[in-house]
Amino acid sequence: MVDVMEVDRMKTLVGSMDGMGPAEALYAVAELQKEVGRREASLVRAARQSGLSWEAIALCLGVSKQAVHKKYGKQ
């Protein structure tokens, strides 16, 4: 299930970039992308450990099974 509070917090962080200068906002976006990537990797590992198939994970992420397996298959 989606943690609505976590999603709302991320949206608030993104919205707060409106008042930043371009360089500061780009830095913030890069940091958010890194955090999202770390979270995604952790969730994919947890999903695999709980028995979810690559196909099911791909469906959740909105990508192909091949793409998710290529990105996370050897971790």
mmCIF file with all atom_site columns, C-alpha atoms in Angstrom:
data_model
loop_
_atom_site.group_PDB
_atom_site.id
_atom_site.type_symbol
_atom_site.label_atom_id
_atom_site.label_alt_id
_atom_site.label_comp_id
_atom_site.label_asym_id
_atom_site.label_entity_id
_atom_site.label_seq_id
_atom_site.pdbx_PDB_ins_code
_atom_site.Cartn_x
_atom_site.Cartn_y
_atom_site.Cartn_z
_atom_site.occupancy
_atom_site.B_iso_or_equiv
_atom_site.pdbx_formal_charge
_atom_site.auth_seq_id
_atom_site.auth_comp_id
_atom_site.auth_asym_id
_atom_site.auth_atom_id
_atom_site.pdbx_PDB_model_num
ATOM 1  C CA . MET A 1 1  ? 0.000  0.000   0.000   1.00 0.00 ? 1  MET A CA 1
ATOM 2  C CA . VAL A 1 2  ? 1.204  3.502   -0.785  1.00 0.00 ? 2  VAL A CA 1
ATOM 3  C CA . ASP A 1 3  ? 2.289  5.595   2.185   1.00 0.00 ? 3  ASP A CA 1
ATOM 4  C CA . VAL A 1 4  ? 0.197  8.687   1.436   1.00 0.00 ? 4  VAL A CA 1
ATOM 5  C CA . MET A 1 5  ? 2.032  10.779  4.028   1.00 0.00 ? 5  MET A CA 1
ATOM 6  C CA . GLU A 1 6  ? 5.385  9.951   2.388   1.00 0.00 ? 6  GLU A CA 1
ATOM 7  C CA . VAL A 1 7  ? 4.049  10.854  -1.061  1.00 0.00 ? 7  VAL A CA 1
ATOM 8  C CA . ASP A 1 8  ? 2.616  14.116  0.286   1.00 0.00 ? 8  ASP A CA 1
ATOM 9  C CA . ARG A 1 9  ? 5.948  14.933  1.938   1.00 0.00 ? 9  ARG A CA 1
ATOM 10 C CA . MET A 1 10 ? 7.770  14.412  -1.354  1.00 0.00 ? 10 MET A CA 1
ATOM 11 C CA . LYS A 1 11 ? 5.250  16.599  -3.184  1.00 0.00 ? 11 LYS A CA 1
ATOM 12 C CA . THR A 1 12 ? 5.764  19.325  -0.581  1.00 0.00 ? 12 THR A CA 1
ATOM 13 C CA . LEU A 1 13 ? 9.532  19.124  -1.066  1.00 0.00 ? 13 LEU A CA 1
ATOM 14 C CA . VAL A 1 14 ? 9.154  19.417  -4.834  1.00 0.00 ? 14 VAL A CA 1
ATOM 15 C CA . GLY A 1 15 ? 6.734  22.329  -4.440  1.00 0.00 ? 15 GLY A CA 1
ATOM 16 C CA . SER A 1 16 ? 9.176  24.155  -2.190  1.00 0.00 ? 16 SER A CA 1
ATOM 17 C CA . MET A 1 17 ? 11.611 24.342  -5.103  1.00 0.00 ? 17 MET A CA 1
ATOM 18 C CA . ASP A 1 18 ? 9.473  27.039  -6.716  1.00 0.00 ? 18 ASP A CA 1
ATOM 19 C CA . GLY A 1 19 ? 11.138 29.686  -4.557  1.00 0.00 ? 19 GLY A CA 1
ATOM 20 C CA . MET A 1 20 ? 14.666 28.503  -5.300  1.00 0.00 ? 20 MET A CA 1
ATOM 21 C CA . GLY A 1 21 ? 17.061 29.746  -7.914  1.00 0.00 ? 21 GLY A CA 1
ATOM 22 C CA . PRO A 1 22 ? 17.735 27.435  -10.858 1.00 0.00 ? 22 PRO A CA 1
ATOM 23 C CA . ALA A 1 23 ? 21.049 26.056  -9.563  1.00 0.00 ? 23 ALA A CA 1
ATOM 24 C CA . GLU A 1 24 ? 19.678 25.426  -6.067  1.00 0.00 ? 24 GLU A CA 1
ATOM 25 C CA . ALA A 1 25 ? 16.557 23.745  -7.488  1.00 0.00 ? 25 ALA A CA 1
ATOM 26 C CA . LEU A 1 26 ? 18.652 21.514  -9.760  1.00 0.00 ? 26 LEU A CA 1
ATOM 27 C CA . TYR A 1 27 ? 20.769 20.440  -6.797  1.00 0.00 ? 27 TYR A CA 1
ATOM 28 C CA . ALA A 1 28 ? 17.591 19.667  -4.829  1.00 0.00 ? 28 ALA A CA 1
ATOM 29 C CA . VAL A 1 29 ? 16.167 17.647  -7.743  1.00 0.00 ? 29 VAL A CA 1
ATOM 30 C CA . ALA A 1 30 ? 19.396 15.642  -7.987  1.00 0.00 ? 30 ALA A CA 1
ATOM 31 C CA . GLU A 1 31 ? 19.274 14.859  -4.265  1.00 0.00 ? 31 GLU A CA 1
ATOM 32 C CA . LEU A 1 32 ? 15.614 13.810  -4.495  1.00 0.00 ? 32 LEU A CA 1
ATOM 33 C CA . GLN A 1 33 ? 16.395 11.546  -7.454  1.00 0.00 ? 33 GLN A CA 1
ATOM 34 C CA . LYS A 1 34 ? 19.173 9.862   -5.476  1.00 0.00 ? 34 LYS A CA 1
ATOM 35 C CA . GLU A 1 35 ? 16.856 9.295   -2.526  1.00 0.00 ? 35 GLU A CA 1
ATOM 36 C CA . VAL A 1 36 ? 14.066 7.948   -4.728  1.00 0.00 ? 36 VAL A CA 1
ATOM 37 C CA . GLY A 1 37 ? 16.564 5.612   -6.415  1.00 0.00 ? 37 GLY A CA 1
ATOM 38 C CA . ARG A 1 38 ? 17.767 4.290   -3.057  1.00 0.00 ? 38 ARG A CA 1
ATOM 39 C CA . ARG A 1 39 ? 14.187 3.797   -1.876  1.00 0.00 ? 39 ARG A CA 1
ATOM 40 C CA . GLU A 1 40 ? 13.203 2.055   -5.103  1.00 0.00 ? 40 GLU A CA 1
ATOM 41 C CA . ALA A 1 41 ? 16.161 -0.344  -4.886  1.00 0.00 ? 41 ALA A CA 1
ATOM 42 C CA . SER A 1 42 ? 15.322 -1.182  -1.291  1.00 0.00 ? 42 SER A CA 1
ATOM 43 C CA . LEU A 1 43 ? 11.676 -1.803  -2.127  1.00 0.00 ? 43 LEU A CA 1
ATOM 44 C CA . VAL A 1 44 ? 12.540 -3.984  -5.114  1.00 0.00 ? 44 VAL A CA 1
ATOM 45 C CA . ARG A 1 45 ? 14.804 -6.122  -2.890  1.00 0.00 ? 45 ARG A CA 1
ATOM 46 C CA . ALA A 1 46 ? 12.032 -6.415  -0.301  1.00 0.00 ? 46 ALA A CA 1
ATOM 47 C CA . ALA A 1 47 ? 9.492  -7.281  -2.986  1.00 0.00 ? 47 ALA A CA 1
ATOM 48 C CA . ARG A 1 48 ? 11.709 -10.044 -4.387  1.00 0.00 ? 48 ARG A CA 1
ATOM 49 C CA . GLN A 1 49 ? 12.396 -11.425 -0.905  1.00 0.00 ? 49 GLN A CA 1
ATOM 50 C CA . SER A 1 50 ? 8.659  -11.560 -0.250  1.00 0.00 ? 50 SER A CA 1
ATOM 51 C CA . GLY A 1 51 ? 8.140  -13.556 -3.455  1.00 0.00 ? 51 GLY A CA 1
ATOM 52 C CA . LEU A 1 52 ? 6.928  -10.904 -5.903  1.00 0.00 ? 52 LEU A CA 1
ATOM 53 C CA . SER A 1 53 ? 7.780  -11.736 -9.511  1.00 0.00 ? 53 SER A CA 1
ATOM 54 C CA . TRP A 1 54 ? 9.793  -9.457  -11.771 1.00 0.00 ? 54 TRP A CA 1
ATOM 55 C CA . GLU A 1 55 ? 6.619  -9.029  -13.808 1.00 0.00 ? 55 GLU A CA 1
ATOM 56 C CA . ALA A 1 56 ? 4.629  -7.827  -10.780 1.00 0.00 ? 56 ALA A CA 1
ATOM 57 C CA . ILE A 1 57 ? 7.393  -5.424  -9.748  1.00 0.00 ? 57 ILE A CA 1
ATOM 58 C CA . ALA A 1 58 ? 7.609  -4.071  -13.294 1.00 0.00 ? 58 ALA A CA 1
ATOM 59 C CA . LEU A 1 59 ? 3.859  -3.499  -13.322 1.00 0.00 ? 59 LEU A CA 1
ATOM 60 C CA . CYS A 1 60 ? 4.088  -1.511  -10.074 1.00 0.00 ? 60 CYS A CA 1
ATOM 61 C CA . LEU A 1 61 ? 6.919  0.624   -11.455 1.00 0.00 ? 61 LEU A CA 1
ATOM 62 C CA . GLY A 1 62 ? 5.315  1.120   -14.869 1.00 0.00 ? 62 GLY A CA 1
ATOM 63 C CA . VAL A 1 63 ? 8.234  -0.402  -16.776 1.00 0.00 ? 63 VAL A CA 1
ATOM 64 C CA . SER A 1 64 ? 8.890  -3.630  -18.639 1.00 0.00 ? 64 SER A CA 1
ATOM 65 C CA . LYS A 1 65 ? 9.886  -6.818  -16.851 1.00 0.00 ? 65 LYS A CA 1
ATOM 66 C CA . GLN A 1 66 ? 13.133 -6.762  -18.790 1.00 0.00 ? 66 GLN A CA 1
ATOM 67 C CA . ALA A 1 67 ? 13.936 -3.212  -17.681 1.00 0.00 ? 67 ALA A CA 1
ATOM 68 C CA . VAL A 1 68 ? 13.419 -3.918  -13.990 1.00 0.00 ? 68 VAL A CA 1
ATOM 69 C CA . HIS A 1 69 ? 15.335 -7.195  -14.166 1.00 0.00 ? 69 HIS A CA 1
ATOM 70 C CA . LYS A 1 70 ? 18.238 -5.512  -15.989 1.00 0.00 ? 70 LYS A CA 1
ATOM 71 C CA . LYS A 1 71 ? 18.388 -2.740  -13.381 1.00 0.00 ? 71 LYS A CA 1
ATOM 72 C CA . TYR A 1 72 ? 17.984 -4.872  -10.240 1.00 0.00 ? 72 TYR A CA 1
ATOM 73 C CA . GLY A 1 73 ? 18.510 -8.496  -11.252 1.00 0.00 ? 73 GLY A CA 1
ATOM 74 C CA . LYS A 1 74 ? 22.081 -8.824  -9.998  1.00 0.00 ? 74 LYS A CA 1
ATOM 75 C CA . GLN A 1 75 ? 21.699 -6.970  -6.719  1.00 0.00 ? 75 GLN A CA 1
#
